[in-house]
Coordinates of C-alpha atoms and ligand atoms in Angstrom, one line a residue:
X1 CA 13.5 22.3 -3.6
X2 CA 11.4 21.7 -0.3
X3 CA 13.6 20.3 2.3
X4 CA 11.0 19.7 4.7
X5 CA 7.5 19.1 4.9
X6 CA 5.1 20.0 7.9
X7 CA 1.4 18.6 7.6
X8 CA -1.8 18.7 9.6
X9 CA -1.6 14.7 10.4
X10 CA -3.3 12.8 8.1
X11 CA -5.7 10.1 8.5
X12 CA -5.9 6.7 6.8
X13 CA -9.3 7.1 4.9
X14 CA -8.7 3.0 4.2
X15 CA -6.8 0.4 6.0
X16 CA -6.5 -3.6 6.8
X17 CA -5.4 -4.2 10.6
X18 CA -6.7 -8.4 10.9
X19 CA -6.9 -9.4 14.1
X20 CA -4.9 -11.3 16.7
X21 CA -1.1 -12.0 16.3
X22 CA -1.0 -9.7 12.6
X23 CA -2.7 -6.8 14.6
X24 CA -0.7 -6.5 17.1
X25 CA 2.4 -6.5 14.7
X26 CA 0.7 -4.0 12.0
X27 CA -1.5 -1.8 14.0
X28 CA 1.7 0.2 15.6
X29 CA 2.7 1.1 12.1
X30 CA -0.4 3.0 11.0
X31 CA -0.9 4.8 14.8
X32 CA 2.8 5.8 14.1
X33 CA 2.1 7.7 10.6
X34 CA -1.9 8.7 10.9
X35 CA -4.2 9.9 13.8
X36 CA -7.5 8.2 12.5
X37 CA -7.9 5.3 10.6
X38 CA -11.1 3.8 8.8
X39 CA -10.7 0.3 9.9
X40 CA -11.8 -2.5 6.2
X41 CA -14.0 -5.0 7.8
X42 CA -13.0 -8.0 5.9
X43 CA -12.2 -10.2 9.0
X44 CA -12.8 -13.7 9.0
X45 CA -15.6 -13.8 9.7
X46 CA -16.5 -10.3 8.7
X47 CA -17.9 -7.5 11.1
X48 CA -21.0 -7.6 9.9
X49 CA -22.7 -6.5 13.1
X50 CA -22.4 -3.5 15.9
X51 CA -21.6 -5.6 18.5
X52 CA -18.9 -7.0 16.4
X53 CA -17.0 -3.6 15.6
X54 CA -17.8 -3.0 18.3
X55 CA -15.6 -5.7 20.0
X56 CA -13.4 -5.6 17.2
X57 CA -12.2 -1.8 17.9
X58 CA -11.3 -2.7 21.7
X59 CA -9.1 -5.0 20.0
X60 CA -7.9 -2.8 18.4
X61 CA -7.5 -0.4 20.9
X62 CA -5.8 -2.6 23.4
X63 CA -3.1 -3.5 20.8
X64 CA -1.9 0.1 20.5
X65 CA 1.2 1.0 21.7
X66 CA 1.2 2.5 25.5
X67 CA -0.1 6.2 25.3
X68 CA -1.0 6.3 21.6
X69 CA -3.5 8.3 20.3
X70 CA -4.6 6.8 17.2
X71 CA -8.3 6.2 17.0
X72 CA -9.5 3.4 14.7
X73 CA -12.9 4.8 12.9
X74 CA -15.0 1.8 12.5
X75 CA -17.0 0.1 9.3
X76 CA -20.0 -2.6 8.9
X77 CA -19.7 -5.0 6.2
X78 CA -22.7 -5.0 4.2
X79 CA -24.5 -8.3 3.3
X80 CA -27.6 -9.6 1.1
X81 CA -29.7 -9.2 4.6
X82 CA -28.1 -6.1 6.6
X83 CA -31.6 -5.3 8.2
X84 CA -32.0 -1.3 8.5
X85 CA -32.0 -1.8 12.3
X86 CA -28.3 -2.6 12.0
X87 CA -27.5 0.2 10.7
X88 CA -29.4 2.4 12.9
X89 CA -27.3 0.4 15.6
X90 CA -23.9 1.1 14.0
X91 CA -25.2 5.2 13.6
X92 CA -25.4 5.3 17.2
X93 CA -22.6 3.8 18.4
X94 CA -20.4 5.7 16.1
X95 CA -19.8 3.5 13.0
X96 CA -18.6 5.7 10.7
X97 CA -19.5 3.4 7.5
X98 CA -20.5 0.3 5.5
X99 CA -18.4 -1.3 3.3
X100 CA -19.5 -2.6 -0.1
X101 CA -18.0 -5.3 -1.1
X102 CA -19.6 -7.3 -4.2
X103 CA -19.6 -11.2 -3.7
X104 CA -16.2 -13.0 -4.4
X105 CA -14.2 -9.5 -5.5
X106 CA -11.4 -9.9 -3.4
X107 CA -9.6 -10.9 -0.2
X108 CA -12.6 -12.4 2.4
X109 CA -15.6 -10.8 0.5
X110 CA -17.7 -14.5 0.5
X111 CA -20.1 -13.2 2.3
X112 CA -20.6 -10.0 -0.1
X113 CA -23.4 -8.6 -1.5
X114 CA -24.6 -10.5 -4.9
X115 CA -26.9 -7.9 -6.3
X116 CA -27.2 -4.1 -4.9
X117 CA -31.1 -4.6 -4.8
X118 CA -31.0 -6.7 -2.1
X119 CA -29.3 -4.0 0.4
X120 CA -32.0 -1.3 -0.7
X121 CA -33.4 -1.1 3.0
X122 CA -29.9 -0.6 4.6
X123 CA -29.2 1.9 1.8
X124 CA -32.4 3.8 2.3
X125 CA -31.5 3.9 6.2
X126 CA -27.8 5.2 5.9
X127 CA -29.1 7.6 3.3
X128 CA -31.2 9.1 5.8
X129 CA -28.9 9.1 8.5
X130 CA -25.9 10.2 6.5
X131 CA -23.8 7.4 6.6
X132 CA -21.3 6.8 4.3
X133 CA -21.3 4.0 1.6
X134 CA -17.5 2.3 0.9
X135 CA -17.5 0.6 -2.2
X136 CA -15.2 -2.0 -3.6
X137 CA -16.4 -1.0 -7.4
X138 CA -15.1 -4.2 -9.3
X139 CA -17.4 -6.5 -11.0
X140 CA -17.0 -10.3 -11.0
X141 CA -17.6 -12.4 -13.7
X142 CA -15.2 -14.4 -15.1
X143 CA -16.1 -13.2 -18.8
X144 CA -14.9 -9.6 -17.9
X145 CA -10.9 -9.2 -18.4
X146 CA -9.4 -8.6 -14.5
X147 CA -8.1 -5.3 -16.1
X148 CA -11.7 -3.7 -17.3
X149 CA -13.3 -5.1 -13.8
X150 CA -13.5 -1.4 -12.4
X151 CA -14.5 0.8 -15.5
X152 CA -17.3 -1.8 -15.7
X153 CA -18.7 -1.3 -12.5
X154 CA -19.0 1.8 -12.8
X155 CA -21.5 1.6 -15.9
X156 CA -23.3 -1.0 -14.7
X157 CA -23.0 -0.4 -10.9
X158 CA -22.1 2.9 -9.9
X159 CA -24.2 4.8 -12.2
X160 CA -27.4 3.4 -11.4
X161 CA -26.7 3.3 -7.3
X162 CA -25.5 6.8 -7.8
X163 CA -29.0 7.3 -9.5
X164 CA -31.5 5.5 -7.0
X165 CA -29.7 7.0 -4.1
X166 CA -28.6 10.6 -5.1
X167 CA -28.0 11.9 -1.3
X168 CA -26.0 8.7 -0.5
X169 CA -22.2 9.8 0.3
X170 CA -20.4 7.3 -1.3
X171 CA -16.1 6.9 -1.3
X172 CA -15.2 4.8 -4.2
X173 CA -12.3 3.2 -3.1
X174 CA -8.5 2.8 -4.1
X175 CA -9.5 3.6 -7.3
X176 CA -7.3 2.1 -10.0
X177 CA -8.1 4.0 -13.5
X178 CA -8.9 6.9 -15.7
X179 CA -12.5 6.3 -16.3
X180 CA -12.8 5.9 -12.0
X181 CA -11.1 9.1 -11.7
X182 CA -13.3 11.0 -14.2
X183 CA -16.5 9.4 -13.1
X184 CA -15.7 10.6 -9.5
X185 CA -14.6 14.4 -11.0
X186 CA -17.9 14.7 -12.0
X187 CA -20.1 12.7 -10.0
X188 CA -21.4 16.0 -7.6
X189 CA -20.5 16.5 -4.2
X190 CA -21.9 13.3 -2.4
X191 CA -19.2 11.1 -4.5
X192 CA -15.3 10.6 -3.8
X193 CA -12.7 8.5 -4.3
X194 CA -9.5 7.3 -2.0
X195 CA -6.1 6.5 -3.9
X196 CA -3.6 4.3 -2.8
X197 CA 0.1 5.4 -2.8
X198 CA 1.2 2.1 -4.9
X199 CA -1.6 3.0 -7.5
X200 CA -0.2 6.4 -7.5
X201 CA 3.8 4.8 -8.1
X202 CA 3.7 1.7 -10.2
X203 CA 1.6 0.5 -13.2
X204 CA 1.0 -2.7 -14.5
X205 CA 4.7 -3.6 -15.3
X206 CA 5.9 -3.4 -11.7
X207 CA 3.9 -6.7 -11.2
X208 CA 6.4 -8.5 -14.3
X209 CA 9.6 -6.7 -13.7
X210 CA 12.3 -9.7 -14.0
X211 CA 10.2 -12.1 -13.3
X212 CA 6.4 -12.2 -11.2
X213 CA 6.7 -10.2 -8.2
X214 CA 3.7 -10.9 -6.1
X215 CA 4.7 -8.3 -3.5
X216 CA 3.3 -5.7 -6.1
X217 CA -0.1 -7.5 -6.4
X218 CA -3.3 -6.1 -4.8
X219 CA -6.6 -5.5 -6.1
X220 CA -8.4 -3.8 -7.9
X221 CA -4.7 -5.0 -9.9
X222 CA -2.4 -2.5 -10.8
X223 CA -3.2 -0.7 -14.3
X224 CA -1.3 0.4 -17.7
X225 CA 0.5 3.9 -17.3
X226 CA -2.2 6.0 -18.9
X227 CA -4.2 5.2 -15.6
X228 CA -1.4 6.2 -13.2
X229 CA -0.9 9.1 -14.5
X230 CA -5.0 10.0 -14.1
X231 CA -4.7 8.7 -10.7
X232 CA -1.6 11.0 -10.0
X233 CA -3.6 14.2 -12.1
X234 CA -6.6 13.4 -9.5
X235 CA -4.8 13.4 -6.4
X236 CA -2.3 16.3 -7.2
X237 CA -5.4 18.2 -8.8
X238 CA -6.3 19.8 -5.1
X239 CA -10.3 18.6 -5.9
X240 CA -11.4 17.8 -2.6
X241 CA -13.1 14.7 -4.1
X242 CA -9.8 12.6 -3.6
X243 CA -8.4 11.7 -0.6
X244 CA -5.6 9.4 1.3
X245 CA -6.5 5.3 1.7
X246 CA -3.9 3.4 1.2
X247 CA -5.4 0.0 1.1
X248 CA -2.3 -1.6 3.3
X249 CA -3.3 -5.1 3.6
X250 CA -1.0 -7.1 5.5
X251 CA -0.6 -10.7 4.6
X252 CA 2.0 -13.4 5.5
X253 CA 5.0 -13.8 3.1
X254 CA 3.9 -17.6 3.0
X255 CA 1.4 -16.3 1.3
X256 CA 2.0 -13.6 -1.3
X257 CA 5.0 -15.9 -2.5
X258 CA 3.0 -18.8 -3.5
X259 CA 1.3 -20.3 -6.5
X260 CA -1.8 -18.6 -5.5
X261 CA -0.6 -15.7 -3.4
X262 CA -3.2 -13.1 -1.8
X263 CA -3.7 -9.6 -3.3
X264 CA -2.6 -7.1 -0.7
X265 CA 0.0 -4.7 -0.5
X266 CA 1.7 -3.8 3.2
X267 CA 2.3 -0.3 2.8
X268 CA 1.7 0.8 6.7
X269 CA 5.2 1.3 7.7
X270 CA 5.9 4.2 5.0
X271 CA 2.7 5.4 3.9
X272 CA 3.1 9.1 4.4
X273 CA 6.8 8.5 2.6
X274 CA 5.2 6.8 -0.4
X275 CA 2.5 9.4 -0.9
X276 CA 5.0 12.4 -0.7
X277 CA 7.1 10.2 -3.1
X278 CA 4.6 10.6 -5.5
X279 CA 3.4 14.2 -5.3
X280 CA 7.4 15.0 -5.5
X281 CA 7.3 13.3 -8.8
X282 CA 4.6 15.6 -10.3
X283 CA 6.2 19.1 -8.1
X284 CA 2.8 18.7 -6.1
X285 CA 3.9 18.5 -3.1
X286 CA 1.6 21.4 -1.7
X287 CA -1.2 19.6 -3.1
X288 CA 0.2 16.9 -0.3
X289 CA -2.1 18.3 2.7
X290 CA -5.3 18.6 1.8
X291 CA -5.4 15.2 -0.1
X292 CA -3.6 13.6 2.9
X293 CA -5.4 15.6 6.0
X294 CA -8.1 17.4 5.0
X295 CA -10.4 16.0 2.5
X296 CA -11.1 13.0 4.0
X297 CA -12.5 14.2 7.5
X298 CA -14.1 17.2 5.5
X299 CA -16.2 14.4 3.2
X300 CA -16.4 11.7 6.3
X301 CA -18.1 15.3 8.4
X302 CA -15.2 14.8 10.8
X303 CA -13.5 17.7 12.5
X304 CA -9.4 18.2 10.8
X305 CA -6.6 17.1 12.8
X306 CA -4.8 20.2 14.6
X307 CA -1.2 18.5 15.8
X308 CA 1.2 18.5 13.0
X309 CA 3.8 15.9 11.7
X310 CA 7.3 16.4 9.8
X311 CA 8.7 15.0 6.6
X312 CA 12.4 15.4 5.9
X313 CA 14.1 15.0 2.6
X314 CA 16.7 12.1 3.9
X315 CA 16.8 9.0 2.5
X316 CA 16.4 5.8 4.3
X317 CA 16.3 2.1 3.3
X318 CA 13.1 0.2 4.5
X319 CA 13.3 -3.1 5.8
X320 CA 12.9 -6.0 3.8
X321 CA 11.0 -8.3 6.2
X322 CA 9.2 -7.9 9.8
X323 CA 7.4 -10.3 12.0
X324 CA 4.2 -10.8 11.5
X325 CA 3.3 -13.2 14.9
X326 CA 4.8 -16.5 14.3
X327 CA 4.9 -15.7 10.1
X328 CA 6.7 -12.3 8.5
X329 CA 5.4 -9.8 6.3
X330 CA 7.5 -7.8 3.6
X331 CA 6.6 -4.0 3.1
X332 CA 6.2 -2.8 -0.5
X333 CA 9.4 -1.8 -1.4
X334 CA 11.1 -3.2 1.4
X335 CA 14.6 -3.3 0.7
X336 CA 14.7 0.1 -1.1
X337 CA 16.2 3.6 -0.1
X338 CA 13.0 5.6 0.2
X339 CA 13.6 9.6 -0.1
X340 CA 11.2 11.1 2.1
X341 CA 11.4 10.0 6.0
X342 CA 8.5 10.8 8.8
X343 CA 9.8 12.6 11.2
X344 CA 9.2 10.4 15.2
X345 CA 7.7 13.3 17.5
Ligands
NCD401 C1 -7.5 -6.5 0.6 C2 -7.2 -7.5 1.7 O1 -6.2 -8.2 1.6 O2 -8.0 -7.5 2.6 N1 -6.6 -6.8 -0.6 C3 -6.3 -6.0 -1.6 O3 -5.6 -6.5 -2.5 N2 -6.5 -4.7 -1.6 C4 -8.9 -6.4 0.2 C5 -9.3 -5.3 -0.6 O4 -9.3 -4.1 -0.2 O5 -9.7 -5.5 -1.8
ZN402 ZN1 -8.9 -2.7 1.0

């Protein structure tokens, strides 16, 4: 049994870092696990425009911890009237994406796009330029059962986008079922998917377990078991269509344990420990790499990593709360002995 694990250090192919007093508290977390992260911009209000990433990764940058190294990869987020220019802008100053996030789908996506006709033009333009689509792929009427929302989308969504803009590189993210994970196996080369590490360890139940635990609530929601174990096939598989995101989005405790608590799981802290959790569980843990630090940069057309990080075998218990400014946060799982451990270089 594999003792220790040394990795090429893997990038965060999908993160929440807010802004302000929460950024300051989270963003040492992910420059402590990951080199790169691609930075959600679901701020309120969103980054919607150049100038505003723009600003919003010096933020970033001046909250890192003295000497750190971590570069924040930066994301538009698309609306009804992203004008082609825009993009163009973001191209040249280095946004590396868009995110799609349809109208009303989850945390801060009001100003999302209601139908994907009416970003055709900024579609056309990042096509050409080869700039990558990030797609929320949930639908959002209320007729649709919260649990189908994702294998919907992609019948009525995906396939036709996929259609209209075949040379489009599109990463559907933190995909949450079976059908997402065999739509993206097959999907050609210009389609991938990232996978959470808490979509990867719990299903559906973890949400009900003794009583509602809305630490374990996130969206696209947690799914039945069938869909875990696709998720985990996927990401163990080696296909270099599936890559690390984990979708850790920080939110007050105030505000997860209430009646109408926000979907988000903090997973920061332990990231690379949850993921090798995981891959332990199916003996995959030499499928860990090149899920974790090489797909992603090989689909984003960024070079790999070269300095290398450490997992031991030695358990650990993660805390149960942190501060989060003047509010706290609890980390998924916090609380818990955790059997992998990140080695501090
Ligand atoms: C994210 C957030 O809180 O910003 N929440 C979540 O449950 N994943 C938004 C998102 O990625 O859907
Ligand atoms: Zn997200």
């Amino acid at each position: 049994m594999a003792e220790t694990l040394s990795l090429i250090r893997p990038d965060d192919w999908h993160v929440h870092l807010r802004d302000g007093d929460a950024l300051a508290a989270v963003v040492p977390h992910t420059a402590a696990q990951f080199a790169r992260a691609v930075v959600m911009p679901n701020l309120k209000p969103p980054v919607t425009t150049t100038a505003q990433a723009l600003a919003y990764k010096q933020r970033i940058q001046a909250a890192l911890p003295a000497g750190s190294l971590f570069q924040p990869l930066m994301t538009l987020y698309l609306t009804d009237h992203t004008p082609a220019d825009e993009i163009h802008r973001a191209h040249d100053s280095g946004v590396v994406a868009v995110k799609l996030y349809p109208a009303g789908a989850t945390t801060n996506s009001h100003a999302g796009v209601t139908a994907i006709k009416h970003t055709f033009k900024a579609l056309e333009a990042m096509q050409a330029l080869g700039m990558l689509l990030l797609v929320h792929g949930e639908v959002t009427s209320r007729d649709i059962d919260l649990f189908d929302r994702e294998a919907v989308f992609i019948d009525k969504h995906l396939v036709p986008l996929r259609r209209d803009f075949p040379q489009l590189n599109i990463v559907f993210e933190h995909i949450t079922t079976r059908e997402a994970a065999q739509y993206v196996a097959q999907a050609g080369a210009h389609t991938a998917a990232t996978i959470t590490a808490h979509h990867l360890l719990f299903n559906r139940n973890a949400l009900f377990l003794g009583g509602v635990r809305p630490h374990y609530y996130c969206l696209p929601v947690l799914k039945r078991e069938i869909h875990r174990q696709a998720l985990l096939q996927a990401a163990a598989s080696g296909s270099n269509r599936f890559f690390l995101g984990t979708d850790s989005a920080p939110h007050a405790t105030h505000l997860k344990e209430h009646a109408s608590g926000c979907a988000g799981c903090y997973t920061a802290l332990s990231a690379l420990e949850l993921y090798a959790q995981a891959f332990d569980s199916v003996n995959a843990l030499d499928k860990l790499e090149g899920f974790a630090s090489f797909h992603g940069p090989d689909f984003y057309g960024l070079p790999r990593n070269t300095e290398r990080v450490v997992l031991k075998r030695q358990s650990w218990t993660l805390p149960e709360s942190l501060p989060l400014g003047e509010a706290s946060i609890k980390p998924l799982c916090g609380g818990e002995t955790l059997a992998w451990q990140l080695q501090s270089n």
